[in-house]
Amino acid sequence: MTVAGKNVIDALYGARPADSALFIVPDGRVLTTGAALDRIGGFAAAIRAAGVCPGDRVSLKLPKSVDGILVAHAVLYSGAVLHPLNDAYTDTEIAGLLADAEPALVVCDPAEAGRLEPLAR
């Protein structure tokens, strides 16, 4: 997704020094802007490697976490359309939302992959 010729992730992170603290995780560790951008780049590369093209929808059903935020930002960085799914949705609701969105990729916790795969078909 671009904003005035820039990717929205560049707009969000571009003015921040790479060594600036971006997240302080519950155990007290600090994730810097540079480290976050590296993770976003890695996640975006994996998204593209899965065959996602700019404009494709990517559905996310992830627990609330720093990595969940970074994966969402990677979707945007890759040029795809973010389609978040709430953890509170029932399987019936998820199946309907996935059928409507027709995502190119569904990203979820590996523990949920077996349950969500049939819903994504």
mmCIF file of C-alpha atoms in Angstrom:
data_model
loop_
_atom_site.group_PDB
_atom_site.id
_atom_site.type_symbol
_atom_site.label_atom_id
_atom_site.label_comp_id
_atom_site.label_asym_id
_atom_site.label_seq_id
_atom_site.Cartn_x
_atom_site.Cartn_y
_atom_site.Cartn_z
ATOM 1 C CA MET A 1 0.000 0.000 0.000
ATOM 2 C CA THR A 2 1.480 3.334 -0.944
ATOM 3 C CA VAL A 3 0.752 6.805 0.340
ATOM 4 C CA ALA A 4 1.957 9.645 -1.894
ATOM 5 C CA GLY A 5 4.536 7.348 -3.518
ATOM 6 C CA LYS A 6 5.699 5.831 -0.233
ATOM 7 C CA ASN A 7 4.783 2.549 1.313
ATOM 8 C CA VAL A 8 2.672 3.027 4.441
ATOM 9 C CA ILE A 9 5.336 1.178 6.462
ATOM 10 C CA ASP A 10 7.940 3.707 5.299
ATOM 11 C CA ALA A 11 5.574 6.445 6.450
ATOM 12 C CA LEU A 12 5.118 4.791 9.868
ATOM 13 C CA TYR A 13 8.738 3.857 10.546
ATOM 14 C CA GLY A 14 10.886 5.940 8.190
ATOM 15 C CA ALA A 15 11.541 8.889 10.501
ATOM 16 C CA ARG A 16 12.422 6.710 13.506
ATOM 17 C CA PRO A 17 16.098 6.054 14.287
ATOM 18 C CA ALA A 18 16.948 2.366 13.837
ATOM 19 C CA ASP A 19 18.163 2.083 17.434
ATOM 20 C CA SER A 20 15.041 3.673 18.948
ATOM 21 C CA ALA A 21 12.877 1.505 21.196
ATOM 22 C CA LEU A 22 9.698 0.553 19.375
ATOM 23 C CA PHE A 23 8.198 -2.123 21.647
ATOM 24 C CA ILE A 24 8.892 -3.193 25.186
ATOM 25 C CA VAL A 25 7.599 -6.735 25.466
ATOM 26 C CA PRO A 26 6.092 -8.092 28.701
ATOM 27 C CA ASP A 27 9.350 -9.763 29.765
ATOM 28 C CA GLY A 28 11.100 -6.379 29.536
ATOM 29 C CA ARG A 29 13.036 -6.953 26.319
ATOM 30 C CA VAL A 30 13.166 -4.003 23.926
ATOM 31 C CA LEU A 31 12.556 -4.363 20.209
ATOM 32 C CA THR A 32 14.185 -1.550 18.276
ATOM 33 C CA THR A 33 12.799 0.032 15.125
ATOM 34 C CA GLY A 34 15.627 -1.505 13.086
ATOM 35 C CA ALA A 35 14.965 -4.988 14.463
ATOM 36 C CA ALA A 36 11.236 -4.563 13.817
ATOM 37 C CA LEU A 37 11.894 -3.499 10.226
ATOM 38 C CA ASP A 38 14.149 -6.532 9.748
ATOM 39 C CA ARG A 39 11.351 -8.802 11.015
ATOM 40 C CA ILE A 40 8.778 -7.040 8.812
ATOM 41 C CA GLY A 41 11.064 -7.539 5.802
ATOM 42 C CA GLY A 42 11.476 -11.229 6.607
ATOM 43 C CA PHE A 43 7.753 -11.738 7.078
ATOM 44 C CA ALA A 44 7.049 -9.825 3.835
ATOM 45 C CA ALA A 45 9.536 -12.041 1.964
ATOM 46 C CA ALA A 46 7.748 -15.139 3.288
ATOM 47 C CA ILE A 47 4.384 -13.686 2.233
ATOM 48 C CA ARG A 48 5.677 -13.046 -1.294
ATOM 49 C CA ALA A 49 7.316 -16.509 -1.376
ATOM 50 C CA ALA A 50 3.870 -17.975 -0.623
ATOM 51 C CA GLY A 51 2.701 -16.468 -3.919
ATOM 52 C CA VAL A 52 0.946 -13.357 -2.618
ATOM 53 C CA CYS A 53 0.969 -10.476 -5.102
ATOM 54 C CA PRO A 54 0.227 -6.788 -4.520
ATOM 55 C CA GLY A 55 -3.525 -6.342 -4.204
ATOM 56 C CA ASP A 56 -4.149 -9.898 -2.972
ATOM 57 C CA ARG A 57 -5.943 -10.313 0.335
ATOM 58 C CA VAL A 58 -4.145 -11.905 3.280
ATOM 59 C CA SER A 59 -6.292 -13.014 6.203
ATOM 60 C CA LEU A 60 -4.681 -12.964 9.643
ATOM 61 C CA LYS A 61 -5.950 -14.866 12.646
ATOM 62 C CA LEU A 62 -3.197 -14.373 15.163
ATOM 63 C CA PRO A 63 -3.134 -13.832 18.901
ATOM 64 C CA LYS A 64 -2.421 -10.303 20.055
ATOM 65 C CA SER A 65 1.362 -9.971 20.125
ATOM 66 C CA VAL A 66 4.239 -7.904 18.812
ATOM 67 C CA ASP A 67 4.820 -10.482 16.073
ATOM 68 C CA GLY A 68 1.121 -10.278 15.162
ATOM 69 C CA ILE A 69 1.522 -6.526 14.630
ATOM 70 C CA LEU A 70 4.695 -7.038 12.618
ATOM 71 C CA VAL A 71 3.057 -9.683 10.396
ATOM 72 C CA ALA A 72 0.153 -7.279 9.768
ATOM 73 C CA HIS A 73 2.664 -4.580 8.829
ATOM 74 C CA ALA A 74 4.460 -7.078 6.571
ATOM 75 C CA VAL A 75 1.199 -7.707 4.712
ATOM 76 C CA LEU A 76 0.906 -3.971 4.068
ATOM 77 C CA TYR A 77 4.600 -3.696 3.191
ATOM 78 C CA SER A 78 4.204 -6.451 0.601
ATOM 79 C CA GLY A 79 1.403 -4.480 -1.053
ATOM 80 C CA ALA A 80 -1.319 -6.936 -0.069
ATOM 81 C CA VAL A 81 -4.645 -6.094 1.555
ATOM 82 C CA LEU A 82 -4.880 -6.892 5.256
ATOM 83 C CA HIS A 83 -7.943 -8.916 6.305
ATOM 84 C CA PRO A 84 -7.809 -9.342 10.098
ATOM 85 C CA LEU A 85 -9.913 -11.978 11.816
ATOM 86 C CA ASN A 86 -10.888 -11.566 15.458
ATOM 87 C CA ASP A 87 -9.980 -14.345 17.882
ATOM 88 C CA ALA A 88 -13.552 -14.248 19.190
ATOM 89 C CA TYR A 89 -15.096 -15.259 15.843
ATOM 90 C CA THR A 90 -16.699 -18.679 15.667
ATOM 91 C CA ASP A 91 -15.659 -21.165 12.991
ATOM 92 C CA THR A 92 -18.909 -20.455 11.146
ATOM 93 C CA GLU A 93 -18.157 -16.721 11.135
ATOM 94 C CA ILE A 94 -14.575 -17.322 10.006
ATOM 95 C CA ALA A 95 -15.716 -19.613 7.182
ATOM 96 C CA GLY A 96 -18.134 -16.951 5.935
ATOM 97 C CA LEU A 97 -15.552 -14.167 6.138
ATOM 98 C CA LEU A 98 -12.959 -16.246 4.318
ATOM 99 C CA ALA A 99 -15.458 -17.235 1.617
ATOM 100 C CA ASP A 100 -16.322 -13.571 1.120
ATOM 101 C CA ALA A 101 -12.732 -12.270 1.167
ATOM 102 C CA GLU A 102 -11.196 -15.067 -0.941
ATOM 103 C CA PRO A 103 -7.719 -14.480 0.514
ATOM 104 C CA ALA A 104 -4.606 -15.638 -1.296
ATOM 105 C CA LEU A 105 -3.141 -16.603 2.091
ATOM 106 C CA VAL A 106 -4.377 -17.225 5.620
ATOM 107 C CA VAL A 107 -1.829 -16.690 8.391
ATOM 108 C CA CYS A 108 -2.581 -18.258 11.756
ATOM 109 C CA ASP A 109 -0.991 -19.794 14.813
ATOM 110 C CA PRO A 110 0.391 -23.203 13.734
ATOM 111 C CA ALA A 111 -1.716 -24.806 16.477
ATOM 112 C CA GLU A 112 -4.849 -23.626 14.627
ATOM 113 C CA ALA A 113 -3.784 -24.583 11.097
ATOM 114 C CA GLY A 114 -5.509 -27.976 11.086
ATOM 115 C CA ARG A 115 -8.793 -26.473 12.275
ATOM 116 C CA LEU A 116 -8.686 -23.444 9.938
ATOM 117 C CA GLU A 117 -7.508 -25.158 6.762
ATOM 118 C CA PRO A 118 -10.918 -26.676 5.908
ATOM 119 C CA LEU A 119 -12.570 -23.321 6.620
ATOM 120 C CA ALA A 120 -10.245 -21.587 4.180
ATOM 121 C CA ARG A 121 -11.024 -23.901 1.267
#
